[in-house]
Coordinates of C-alpha atoms (C1' of nucleotides) in Angstrom, one line a residue:
Chain A
M1 CA 0.0 0.0 0.0
K2 CA 2.7 2.4 1.0
K3 CA 5.1 1.2 -1.6
K4 CA 2.5 1.7 -4.3
L5 CA 1.6 5.3 -3.1
N6 CA 5.2 6.1 -2.8
S7 CA 5.9 5.1 -6.4
V8 CA 2.8 6.9 -7.6
L9 CA 4.1 10.0 -5.9
Q10 CA 7.5 9.6 -7.2
D11 CA 6.2 9.5 -10.7
T12 CA 4.2 12.5 -10.1
F13 CA 7.2 14.5 -8.8
N14 CA 9.2 13.5 -11.7
A15 CA 6.5 14.8 -13.9
L16 CA 6.4 18.0 -12.1
A17 CA 10.2 18.2 -12.0
I18 CA 10.2 18.5 -8.3
T19 CA 13.1 16.8 -6.5
F20 CA 12.5 15.8 -2.9
P21 CA 14.7 13.5 -0.9
E22 CA 12.1 11.4 0.8
I23 CA 8.4 11.4 0.5
I24 CA 7.0 11.0 4.0
L25 CA 3.9 8.9 4.1
E26 CA 2.0 8.3 7.3
L27 CA -1.0 6.5 8.5
A28 CA -4.0 8.6 8.7
K29 CA -4.9 9.3 12.3
E30 CA -8.6 9.3 11.7
E31 CA -10.7 7.6 9.2
S32 CA -11.9 10.8 7.9
F33 CA -8.4 11.5 6.8
G34 CA -8.3 8.6 4.4
D35 CA -5.8 5.9 4.6
L36 CA -2.4 7.4 4.0
A37 CA -1.4 11.0 4.2
T38 CA 1.6 13.1 3.3
P39 CA 2.6 16.4 4.6
V40 CA 5.0 16.9 1.7
A41 CA 3.2 19.9 0.4
M42 CA 3.8 21.7 3.6
S43 CA 7.6 21.0 3.5
L44 CA 7.8 22.1 -0.1
S45 CA 6.1 25.3 0.6
K46 CA 9.2 27.0 1.7
I47 CA 11.3 25.6 -1.1
L48 CA 8.8 26.5 -3.9
K49 CA 7.6 29.6 -2.3
K50 CA 4.0 28.7 -2.9
P51 CA 1.2 28.1 -0.4
P52 CA 1.0 24.4 0.7
R53 CA -2.5 23.9 -0.4
K54 CA -1.7 25.2 -3.9
I55 CA 1.2 22.8 -4.1
A56 CA -1.0 20.0 -3.0
E57 CA -3.5 20.8 -5.6
D58 CA -0.7 20.7 -8.3
I59 CA 0.5 17.4 -7.1
I60 CA -3.0 15.9 -7.1
N61 CA -3.7 17.2 -10.6
S62 CA -0.5 15.6 -11.9
I63 CA -1.2 12.1 -10.5
S64 CA -1.6 9.9 -13.5
E65 CA -2.7 6.7 -11.8
K66 CA -5.9 7.8 -10.2
N67 CA -7.8 4.7 -10.5
I68 CA -6.4 3.0 -7.4
F69 CA -7.9 5.8 -5.3
E70 CA -11.4 6.3 -4.2
K71 CA -10.5 9.9 -3.4
I72 CA -7.7 12.3 -2.8
E73 CA -8.2 15.3 -0.7
I74 CA -6.4 18.3 0.6
A75 CA -7.0 18.8 4.3
G76 CA -5.9 21.1 7.1
P77 CA -2.9 23.2 6.4
G78 CA -2.0 21.2 3.4
F79 CA -2.1 17.5 4.0
I80 CA -2.9 15.3 1.1
N81 CA -5.1 12.5 2.2
F82 CA -5.3 9.4 0.0
T83 CA -8.1 6.9 0.2
F84 CA -7.7 3.8 -1.7
S85 CA -10.4 2.2 -3.9
K86 CA -12.0 -1.0 -2.7
A87 CA -11.0 -2.8 -5.8
Y88 CA -7.4 -2.1 -5.0
L89 CA -7.7 -3.2 -1.4
Y90 CA -9.3 -6.5 -2.4
S91 CA -6.6 -7.2 -4.9
E92 CA -4.0 -6.5 -2.3
I93 CA -5.6 -8.9 0.1
K94 CA -5.4 -11.6 -2.5
A95 CA -1.8 -10.7 -3.1
L96 CA -1.2 -11.0 0.7
I97 CA -2.6 -14.5 0.8
K98 CA -0.8 -15.5 -2.3
M99 CA 2.6 -14.2 -1.4
G100 CA 2.4 -14.7 2.5
S101 CA 5.5 -13.5 4.2
S102 CA 7.0 -12.0 1.2
F103 CA 4.1 -9.6 0.9
L104 CA 4.4 -8.7 4.6
R105 CA 8.1 -8.3 5.0
E106 CA 10.2 -5.7 3.4
D107 CA 13.8 -6.6 2.4
I108 CA 15.7 -4.0 4.3
G109 CA 18.8 -5.9 5.0
K110 CA 19.5 -7.1 1.4
N111 CA 21.4 -10.0 2.9
R112 CA 23.6 -7.9 4.9
R113 CA 25.3 -9.9 7.7
V114 CA 24.6 -8.8 11.2
Q115 CA 25.7 -10.3 14.4
I116 CA 23.8 -9.8 17.6
E117 CA 25.4 -10.7 20.9
F118 CA 23.0 -10.9 23.8
V119 CA 22.4 -12.4 27.3
S120 CA 26.0 -13.3 27.8
A121 CA 25.4 -13.8 31.5
N122 CA 28.3 -15.1 33.6
P123 CA 28.1 -18.8 34.1
T124 CA 28.2 -18.3 37.8
G125 CA 24.6 -18.6 38.5
P126 CA 21.2 -19.1 37.0
L127 CA 19.6 -16.5 34.7
H128 CA 17.6 -13.9 36.4
L129 CA 14.8 -11.8 35.1
G130 CA 17.0 -9.1 33.7
H131 CA 18.7 -11.6 31.6
G132 CA 15.3 -12.8 30.4
R133 CA 14.5 -9.4 29.1
G134 CA 17.7 -9.4 27.2
A135 CA 16.9 -12.8 25.9
A136 CA 13.4 -11.9 24.8
F137 CA 14.5 -8.7 23.2
G138 CA 17.5 -10.1 21.6
S139 CA 15.8 -13.0 20.1
A140 CA 12.8 -11.0 18.9
L141 CA 15.2 -8.5 17.3
S142 CA 17.1 -11.3 15.7
N143 CA 13.9 -12.8 14.2
L144 CA 12.8 -9.4 13.1
L145 CA 16.1 -8.6 11.3
E146 CA 16.1 -12.0 9.7
A147 CA 12.6 -11.4 8.5
G148 CA 13.7 -8.1 7.3
G149 CA 16.3 -9.7 5.0
Y150 CA 19.4 -9.6 7.2
D151 CA 21.6 -12.6 7.6
V152 CA 21.7 -12.8 11.4
E153 CA 24.0 -14.6 13.7
C154 CA 23.2 -14.8 17.4
E155 CA 26.1 -15.1 19.8
Y156 CA 26.5 -15.7 23.5
Y157 CA 29.8 -14.6 25.0
I158 CA 30.8 -16.9 27.9
N159 CA 32.8 -15.4 30.6
D160 CA 34.5 -18.7 31.5
A161 CA 37.8 -17.2 32.5
G162 CA 38.8 -14.8 35.3
R163 CA 37.8 -14.1 38.8
Q164 CA 34.1 -14.8 38.7
V165 CA 34.3 -18.4 37.7
K166 CA 37.1 -18.8 40.0
L167 CA 35.0 -17.5 42.8
L168 CA 32.3 -19.9 41.8
G169 CA 34.8 -22.8 42.1
I170 CA 36.0 -21.7 45.4
S171 CA 32.4 -21.4 46.7
V172 CA 31.6 -24.9 45.4
F173 CA 34.7 -26.3 46.9
A174 CA 33.8 -24.8 50.3
R175 CA 30.3 -26.4 50.1
Y176 CA 31.8 -29.6 48.9
N177 CA 33.9 -29.8 52.0
Q178 CA 31.0 -28.8 54.3
L179 CA 28.7 -31.3 52.8
S180 CA 31.3 -33.9 53.3
G181 CA 31.2 -33.1 57.0
R182 CA 34.4 -31.2 57.2
D183 CA 34.8 -27.9 59.0
Y184 CA 35.5 -25.5 56.1
S185 CA 34.9 -21.7 56.1
F186 CA 32.9 -20.3 53.3
P187 CA 34.6 -17.4 51.4
E188 CA 33.3 -14.0 52.4
E189 CA 32.6 -12.9 48.8
G190 CA 31.5 -16.4 47.6
Y191 CA 28.3 -17.2 45.8
K192 CA 25.7 -18.2 48.3
G193 CA 22.8 -19.4 46.2
G194 CA 21.3 -22.9 46.6
Y195 CA 22.6 -23.9 43.2
V196 CA 26.2 -23.9 44.7
D197 CA 25.0 -26.7 46.9
D198 CA 23.6 -28.5 43.9
I199 CA 26.9 -28.3 42.1
A200 CA 28.8 -29.5 45.2
R201 CA 26.4 -32.5 45.6
A202 CA 26.9 -33.3 41.9
I203 CA 30.6 -33.4 42.5
I204 CA 30.2 -35.7 45.5
K205 CA 28.0 -37.9 43.3
N206 CA 30.6 -38.0 40.6
A207 CA 33.9 -37.9 42.4
G208 CA 33.0 -38.8 45.9
N209 CA 35.8 -38.1 48.3
K210 CA 38.5 -37.7 45.7
Y211 CA 39.2 -34.1 46.6
S212 CA 38.5 -34.4 50.4
D213 CA 42.2 -33.9 51.4
C214 CA 43.0 -31.3 48.7
R215 CA 43.8 -27.8 49.2
F216 CA 41.8 -25.7 46.7
E217 CA 44.9 -24.9 44.7
D218 CA 45.2 -28.5 43.9
A219 CA 41.7 -29.1 42.9
E220 CA 41.2 -25.6 41.4
A221 CA 41.0 -26.5 37.7
F222 CA 38.5 -29.3 38.3
F223 CA 36.2 -27.3 40.6
I224 CA 36.1 -24.3 38.4
D225 CA 35.5 -26.2 35.2
F226 CA 33.0 -28.5 36.7
S227 CA 31.0 -25.7 38.3
Y228 CA 30.8 -23.3 35.4
K229 CA 30.1 -26.0 32.9
M230 CA 27.2 -27.3 35.0
M231 CA 26.0 -23.7 35.3
L232 CA 26.3 -23.1 31.6
E233 CA 24.3 -26.2 30.8
N234 CA 21.7 -24.9 33.3
I235 CA 21.6 -21.5 31.4
K236 CA 21.4 -23.3 28.1
K237 CA 18.4 -25.2 29.3
D238 CA 16.7 -22.1 30.7
L239 CA 17.2 -20.4 27.3
R240 CA 15.9 -23.3 25.4
D241 CA 12.9 -23.6 27.6
F242 CA 12.3 -19.8 27.2
G243 CA 12.5 -20.4 23.4
V244 CA 15.7 -18.5 22.8
A245 CA 18.4 -19.9 20.5
F246 CA 21.9 -19.0 19.8
N247 CA 24.1 -19.9 16.7
T248 CA 27.5 -19.5 18.4
W249 CA 28.9 -19.5 21.8
Q250 CA 32.2 -17.7 22.2
S251 CA 34.4 -18.6 25.0
E252 CA 36.5 -16.0 26.8
R253 CA 38.9 -18.7 27.9
E254 CA 39.5 -19.6 24.2
L255 CA 40.6 -16.0 23.6
Y256 CA 43.3 -16.5 26.1
Q257 CA 44.3 -20.0 24.9
K258 CA 44.6 -18.9 21.3
S259 CA 46.7 -15.9 22.4
E260 CA 44.2 -13.6 20.9
V261 CA 44.1 -11.4 23.9
E262 CA 48.0 -11.0 23.7
H263 CA 47.8 -10.5 19.9
S264 CA 45.1 -7.9 20.2
I265 CA 47.1 -5.8 22.6
D266 CA 50.2 -6.3 20.5
E267 CA 48.3 -4.9 17.5
L268 CA 47.2 -1.9 19.5
R269 CA 50.7 -1.4 20.7
R270 CA 51.9 -1.4 17.0
K271 CA 49.3 1.2 16.4
G272 CA 50.6 3.3 19.1
Y273 CA 47.6 3.1 21.5
I274 CA 49.3 1.2 24.3
Y275 CA 51.6 2.7 26.9
E276 CA 53.0 1.9 30.3
Q277 CA 52.4 3.9 33.4
D278 CA 52.7 3.3 37.1
G279 CA 53.6 -0.3 36.5
A280 CA 50.4 -1.0 34.5
I281 CA 49.7 -1.3 30.8
W282 CA 47.1 1.2 29.4
F283 CA 45.0 1.7 26.4
K284 CA 44.7 5.2 25.0
A285 CA 40.9 5.3 25.1
T286 CA 40.8 9.0 25.3
E287 CA 42.3 9.2 21.8
F288 CA 38.8 8.2 20.7
G289 CA 36.6 10.1 23.0
D290 CA 36.4 8.1 26.2
D291 CA 36.8 9.9 29.5
K292 CA 39.9 8.2 30.6
D293 CA 42.5 5.8 29.4
R294 CA 41.9 2.2 30.5
V295 CA 44.2 -0.4 32.1
V296 CA 44.5 -3.6 30.2
I297 CA 47.2 -5.3 32.3
K298 CA 47.3 -4.5 36.0
K299 CA 50.5 -3.9 38.0
D300 CA 50.4 -7.5 39.2
G301 CA 50.6 -8.7 35.6
E302 CA 47.0 -9.9 35.4
Y303 CA 44.7 -8.9 32.6
T304 CA 41.8 -6.8 33.4
Y305 CA 38.3 -7.7 32.3
F306 CA 38.7 -5.2 29.5
A307 CA 41.5 -7.1 27.9
P308 CA 39.6 -10.1 26.6
D309 CA 36.9 -7.8 25.6
I310 CA 39.3 -6.0 23.2
A311 CA 40.2 -9.4 21.8
Y312 CA 36.5 -10.4 21.6
H313 CA 35.6 -7.3 19.6
R314 CA 38.6 -7.6 17.3
K315 CA 37.3 -11.1 16.6
K316 CA 33.9 -9.8 15.8
I317 CA 35.4 -7.3 13.5
E318 CA 37.4 -9.9 11.7
K319 CA 34.4 -11.9 10.9
K320 CA 33.5 -9.1 8.6
F321 CA 29.8 -8.5 9.6
D322 CA 28.2 -5.5 8.1
E323 CA 26.7 -4.6 11.4
L324 CA 27.6 -5.6 14.9
I325 CA 25.0 -5.3 17.7
D326 CA 25.8 -5.7 21.4
I327 CA 22.8 -5.9 23.7
W328 CA 23.8 -5.0 27.2
G329 CA 22.2 -4.4 30.5
A330 CA 21.9 -0.6 31.0
D331 CA 24.2 -0.8 34.0
H332 CA 27.1 -1.4 31.6
H333 CA 26.4 1.8 29.6
G334 CA 29.6 3.4 31.0
Y335 CA 31.4 0.7 29.0
I336 CA 30.3 1.8 25.6
P337 CA 32.8 4.6 24.9
R338 CA 35.8 2.3 25.7
I339 CA 34.5 -0.4 23.5
Q340 CA 33.9 1.9 20.7
A341 CA 37.3 3.4 21.2
V342 CA 38.6 -0.2 20.6
I343 CA 36.6 -0.5 17.4
Q344 CA 38.1 2.8 16.2
A345 CA 41.6 1.9 17.3
F346 CA 41.4 -1.1 15.1
G347 CA 40.5 1.2 12.3
Y348 CA 36.7 0.9 12.0
P349 CA 34.1 3.6 12.4
K350 CA 32.4 3.5 15.8
E351 CA 29.1 3.1 14.0
S352 CA 30.1 -0.3 13.0
L353 CA 29.2 -1.5 16.5
R354 CA 25.7 -0.6 17.8
V355 CA 25.2 -1.1 21.5
L356 CA 21.5 -1.5 22.4
L357 CA 20.8 -1.1 26.1
V358 CA 18.2 -3.1 27.9
Q359 CA 17.1 -1.1 30.9
M360 CA 16.9 -2.5 34.4
V361 CA 14.1 -4.7 35.5
S362 CA 12.9 -4.0 39.0
L363 CA 11.3 -7.1 40.4
L364 CA 8.5 -6.6 42.7
R365 CA 6.1 -8.8 44.6
G366 CA 2.9 -7.2 45.6
G367 CA 4.5 -3.8 45.2
K368 CA 7.5 -4.6 47.3
P369 CA 11.0 -4.7 45.8
V370 CA 12.6 -8.2 45.6
S371 CA 16.3 -8.1 46.2
M372 CA 18.3 -9.2 43.2
S373 CA 21.7 -9.6 44.7
K374 CA 23.5 -12.5 43.0
R375 CA 26.3 -12.8 45.5
A376 CA 23.9 -13.0 48.4
G377 CA 21.9 -15.7 46.7
E378 CA 18.7 -13.8 47.1
F379 CA 17.2 -13.6 43.6
V380 CA 14.3 -14.7 41.7
T381 CA 15.4 -16.7 38.6
L382 CA 14.0 -16.5 35.2
R383 CA 12.9 -20.1 35.5
E384 CA 10.9 -19.3 38.7
V385 CA 9.2 -16.4 37.0
V386 CA 8.5 -18.5 33.8
D387 CA 7.1 -21.2 35.9
E388 CA 4.9 -18.9 37.9
V389 CA 3.6 -16.7 35.1
G390 CA 4.4 -18.6 31.8
A391 CA 6.9 -18.1 29.1
D392 CA 4.6 -16.3 26.6
T393 CA 3.2 -13.9 29.2
T394 CA 6.8 -13.1 30.5
K395 CA 8.0 -12.4 27.0
F396 CA 5.0 -10.4 26.2
I397 CA 5.5 -8.1 29.1
F398 CA 9.1 -7.5 27.9
L399 CA 8.0 -7.0 24.3
T400 CA 5.3 -4.5 25.0
R401 CA 7.9 -2.0 26.1
R402 CA 10.8 -0.2 24.4
S403 CA 14.0 -1.9 25.4
D404 CA 15.4 1.3 26.9
S405 CA 12.5 2.0 29.2
H406 CA 12.6 1.0 32.9
L407 CA 10.5 -1.9 33.7
E408 CA 8.6 -2.8 36.8
F409 CA 7.8 -6.4 36.8
D410 CA 5.5 -7.3 39.7
L411 CA 5.1 -10.9 40.1
E412 CA 1.7 -10.7 41.7
V413 CA 0.5 -8.3 39.0
A414 CA 1.9 -10.6 36.2
K415 CA 0.3 -13.6 37.7
A416 CA -3.0 -11.9 38.3
Q417 CA -2.9 -10.6 34.7
S418 CA -1.8 -13.8 33.3
A419 CA -5.4 -15.0 33.0
E420 CA -6.3 -11.8 31.1
N421 CA -2.9 -11.0 29.7
P422 CA -3.0 -9.2 26.3
V423 CA -0.8 -12.1 24.9
F424 CA -3.9 -14.3 25.1
Y425 CA -5.9 -11.7 23.4
V426 CA -3.7 -11.9 20.3
Q427 CA -3.3 -15.7 20.4
Y428 CA -7.0 -16.2 21.0
A429 CA -7.8 -14.4 17.8
N430 CA -5.7 -16.9 15.9
A431 CA -7.3 -19.8 17.7
R432 CA -10.7 -18.4 17.0
I433 CA -10.0 -18.2 13.3
N434 CA -9.0 -21.9 13.4
S435 CA -12.3 -22.8 15.0
I436 CA -14.1 -20.8 12.3
F437 CA -12.3 -22.7 9.7
S438 CA -13.0 -26.0 11.2
H439 CA -16.7 -25.0 11.6
A440 CA -16.7 -24.1 7.9
R441 CA -15.3 -27.5 7.0
E442 CA -17.9 -29.2 9.0
Q443 CA -20.5 -27.3 7.0
G444 CA -18.8 -28.7 3.8
I445 CA -17.5 -25.3 2.8
H446 CA -14.2 -25.4 1.0
I447 CA -12.3 -22.8 -0.9
D448 CA -10.5 -24.3 -3.8
K449 CA -9.3 -21.1 -5.4
F450 CA -9.3 -18.1 -3.2
E451 CA -8.4 -16.0 -6.3
E452 CA -11.9 -16.5 -7.6
T453 CA -13.5 -15.5 -4.4
D454 CA -15.5 -12.2 -4.8
L455 CA -14.1 -10.1 -2.0
G456 CA -16.3 -7.2 -3.2
L457 CA -18.9 -8.7 -0.8
L458 CA -16.8 -7.4 2.1
T459 CA -18.4 -4.1 2.6
T460 CA -19.0 -3.6 6.3
P461 CA -17.0 -0.8 8.0
E462 CA -15.4 -3.4 10.2
E463 CA -14.3 -5.5 7.3
L464 CA -12.8 -2.5 5.4
R465 CA -11.1 -1.2 8.5
M466 CA -9.6 -4.6 9.0
I467 CA -8.4 -5.0 5.4
K468 CA -6.7 -1.6 5.7
K469 CA -5.1 -2.6 8.9
L470 CA -3.7 -5.7 7.3
L471 CA -2.3 -3.8 4.5
T472 CA -0.4 -1.5 6.9
Y473 CA 1.5 -4.4 8.3
P474 CA 4.4 -4.0 5.9
M475 CA 4.8 -0.3 7.0
I476 CA 4.9 -1.2 10.7
F477 CA 7.3 -4.1 9.9
E478 CA 9.6 -1.8 8.0
G479 CA 9.6 0.8 10.7
A480 CA 10.3 -1.9 13.4
V481 CA 13.2 -3.3 11.4
I482 CA 14.8 0.1 10.7
A483 CA 14.4 1.2 14.3
H484 CA 15.4 -2.2 15.7
E485 CA 12.2 -2.1 17.8
P486 CA 10.3 -5.4 17.9
H487 CA 7.7 -3.9 20.3
R488 CA 6.1 -2.1 17.4
I489 CA 5.0 -5.5 16.2
T490 CA 3.5 -6.3 19.6
F491 CA 1.4 -3.3 19.6
Y492 CA 0.2 -3.8 16.0
L493 CA -0.9 -7.4 16.8
Q494 CA -2.9 -6.1 19.7
E495 CA -4.6 -3.6 17.5
L496 CA -5.3 -6.1 14.8
A497 CA -6.7 -8.6 17.4
G498 CA -8.7 -5.6 18.8
M499 CA -10.4 -5.3 15.3
F500 CA -11.0 -9.0 14.9
H501 CA -12.7 -9.8 18.1
P502 CA -15.4 -7.2 17.7
Y503 CA -15.9 -8.2 14.1
Y504 CA -16.2 -11.8 15.1
H505 CA -18.9 -10.8 17.7
K506 CA -20.8 -8.6 15.3
H507 CA -20.7 -10.6 12.1
K508 CA -21.0 -14.3 11.5
V509 CA -18.4 -15.6 9.1
V510 CA -20.2 -18.9 8.2
T511 CA -23.7 -18.2 7.0
D512 CA -26.2 -19.5 4.5
D513 CA -24.8 -17.0 2.0
I514 CA -22.1 -19.2 0.4
N515 CA -20.4 -16.4 -1.4
L516 CA -20.2 -14.0 1.5
T517 CA -19.0 -16.9 3.7
K518 CA -16.2 -17.6 1.3
A519 CA -15.2 -13.9 1.1
R520 CA -15.1 -13.7 4.9
L521 CA -13.1 -16.9 5.2
V522 CA -10.6 -15.4 2.8
L523 CA -10.4 -12.3 5.1
C524 CA -10.0 -14.5 8.1
E525 CA -7.2 -16.4 6.3
A526 CA -5.4 -13.0 5.7
V527 CA -5.9 -12.0 9.4
Q528 CA -4.4 -15.3 10.5
I529 CA -1.4 -15.0 8.2
V530 CA -0.5 -11.7 9.7
L531 CA -1.1 -12.7 13.3
K532 CA 1.1 -15.8 12.8
D533 CA 3.8 -13.8 11.1
G534 CA 3.9 -11.3 14.0
L535 CA 3.8 -13.9 16.7
E536 CA 6.5 -15.9 15.1
I537 CA 8.8 -12.8 14.9
L538 CA 8.2 -12.1 18.6
G539 CA 8.9 -15.6 19.5
L540 CA 5.5 -16.3 20.9
S541 CA 3.5 -19.5 20.4
A542 CA 0.3 -19.5 18.2
P543 CA -1.7 -22.2 19.7
A544 CA -4.3 -23.7 17.4
K545 CA -6.8 -24.2 20.2
M546 CA -7.1 -22.4 23.5
Chain B
rG1 C1' 30.3 16.6 40.8
rC2 C1' 30.2 14.4 35.6
rG3 C1' 27.8 11.0 32.1
rC4 C1' 23.6 7.8 30.3
rC5 C1' 18.3 6.4 30.7
rU6 C1' 13.5 7.8 32.3
rG7 C1' 9.2 11.3 33.6
rU8 C1' 2.3 10.8 29.1
rA9 C1' -4.8 8.7 32.5
rG10 C1' -5.4 5.8 39.4
rC11 C1' -1.6 1.7 37.7
rU12 C1' 1.7 -0.5 33.6
rC13 C1' 3.1 1.5 29.1
rA14 C1' 2.7 3.1 23.5
rG15 C1' 3.1 7.4 20.7
rU16 C1' 10.0 10.4 19.8
rA17 C1' 14.2 10.3 11.8
rG18 C1' 8.4 17.2 14.1
rG19 C1' 2.4 16.8 11.6
rA20 C1' -4.2 17.3 12.0
rU21 C1' -8.7 16.8 18.0
rA22 C1' -2.7 12.7 22.7
rG23 C1' -3.9 6.4 22.6
rA24 C1' -4.0 1.0 24.6
rG25 C1' -4.3 -2.5 28.5
rC26 C1' -5.3 -3.0 33.6
rA27 C1' -8.2 -1.2 37.6
rA28 C1' -13.6 1.1 38.5
rC29 C1' -18.7 1.2 37.0
rU30 C1' -23.2 -0.8 33.6
rG31 C1' -24.9 -4.5 30.4
rC32 C1' -24.2 -9.3 26.9
rC33 C1' -23.1 -16.7 26.8
rU34 C1' -30.1 -21.6 23.3
rU35 C1' -26.2 -18.9 17.3
rC36 C1' -18.5 -20.1 14.2
rU37 C1' -14.5 -20.6 21.6
rA38 C1' -17.1 -15.2 27.2
rA39 C1' -9.0 -16.0 27.3
rG40 C1' -14.7 -12.5 24.1
rC41 C1' -18.2 -8.2 23.1
rA42 C1' -20.9 -3.2 23.9
rG43 C1' -20.9 1.1 26.9
rU44 C1' -19.3 5.1 30.9
rG45 C1' -15.8 8.1 33.5
rG46 C1' -10.5 9.3 33.5
rG47 C1' -4.8 14.1 31.0
rU48 C1' -1.1 21.0 33.4
rC49 C1' 2.4 14.9 28.0
rA50 C1' 7.1 16.6 35.4
rG51 C1' 7.8 22.6 35.5
rG52 C1' 9.7 26.9 32.6
rG53 C1' 11.9 29.1 28.3
rG54 C1' 13.2 28.6 23.0
rU55 C1' 13.4 27.0 17.6
rU56 C1' 8.7 27.1 13.3
rC57 C1' 3.5 27.1 9.3
rG58 C1' 3.3 23.1 13.2
rA59 C1' 6.5 20.4 19.4
rA60 C1' 4.7 14.8 23.9
rU61 C1' 8.6 14.5 19.9
rC62 C1' 14.2 19.1 18.5
rC63 C1' 17.4 22.7 21.7
rC64 C1' 18.4 25.2 26.7
rU65 C1' 17.2 25.0 31.9
rU66 C1' 15.0 23.4 36.7
rC67 C1' 13.0 19.4 39.4
rA68 C1' 12.2 14.0 40.4
rG69 C1' 13.6 8.7 39.9
rG70 C1' 17.0 4.8 38.1
rC71 C1' 21.9 3.3 36.6
rG72 C1' 27.0 4.2 35.9
rC73 C1' 31.7 7.0 36.8
rG74 C1' 38.1 0.9 39.8
rC75 C1' 44.8 -1.5 38.2
rC76 C1' 36.1 -5.2 40.2
rA77 C1' 33.8 -8.2 36.7

RNA sequence: GCGCCUGUAGCUCAGUAGGAUAGAGCAACUGCCUUCUAAGCAGUGGGUCAGGGGUUCGAAUCCCUUCAGGCGCGCCA
């Protein structure tokens, strides 16, 4: 619909010898404003030094392909409002059904390769709700970009080296000893969650007393590896059950083992961005706009957390993606300038990495904040929330918000709402359509060739409104892809379902009028195609029955 | 102190590459199940778009400023 109007206007502008960078088309806010509107005449007013309404008139007079419109009007200060003809709308619905996804989805990506890194939670504990938000957003974004013609790779970065996994190993070692009946003090900073006991018990089960007389130093490698690997499996399971999939898992440890950390710093050194001061090795981040230079090797000779991240991002660059996306929790936003400094130091524009922030989730229960301290072991896991309120509902709560807006997730509210959650409203529309179809089949009604169905029988205001809504999906989709905002799809689906349910209530689809029945079945088919397309992008299920 | 995010209906949030009279869900109240699924439908009430300036044909949207909340500002990760 938009594409068509755009090309019509482009032709018109060519005919009038007007050059204009981009013709803005927007959805009419009110039905009396037609279907699509453009404010272009107002923008041209200054350039052409003519009143906007006069310009609008000239444009309208020069439109050659008028037959696809029912009417074209000038309104307000100079808007041009276009209303499409019914015949055009009907033919578009048939095209929608015939082409399916390719009608709905715009090819924005043109096969460009994009990598999205998300979740990347430390394998030192189960995923919590904040990770769940990142997971829901990241996978919806990946589906969205994939649908928008990008070649997408989803990656999870595993922090399996360094202090945190070591601390997990120490914690597990302590519990292992305690559970074996020895007097062993638990480290002050250790992880205290119940899962630490689970790991210790698993070790007892597997290895028995084998490490009972060891000092930690002697059993270190085993305890660290066993612990983080068990946690990682746990995380992978949580993600699977949440319906989130990754293509690649990049290990931090591997970056060390393959000397990539070392080589990255060497490369920066060759480029002149590394220097020594106060016994430490620094990266000249200020050269690229960061507030301060950053230490990569500490005085004690250890790498900082930043060092493997340099190697990691160099590796991403080397994979030659057209676009890199990192999805981080907003508490890491201070980290953006230094990573973009790294990107630039390696000779790439900072725009080649796009960091999307997922804002904090405050978890509440009945209006009271729930502590989320990982170290203290007091936190509600993603799994617990999903078990309590359901995966689709949880995802939907995340996906009805912009990723960068703060989110209050109240377990009691989510649970209370889960029975009447908007996600069911959308899914129910799909299920209802199925039930209409099976009812039609029972009545012996079959549509052999939908192309031959007379959609001209769809004349009620509800039907026309719904047809127009369906035809705006490509616009919403395109906007969502460009803005990298899956939530636009969520809202669209709610609006579409919000048209279908009243329609269902007001008009019977299957009636004695066979031709009308067929036309309505075709419309239902179109609605279902769009609902399913949207649900699939969001990573939500589309149950056939509810 | 500096930086980032946020402030829209009682609550949770859309609307932000400037566009016409600011929307939805929930909550509240009133009705609707012998007819394709009541996880549904119809109706009612609800606003100083945090405040103040500015930019222009036009601002919830852009700029400045004040206020409020969140998060960051380590040779931690």
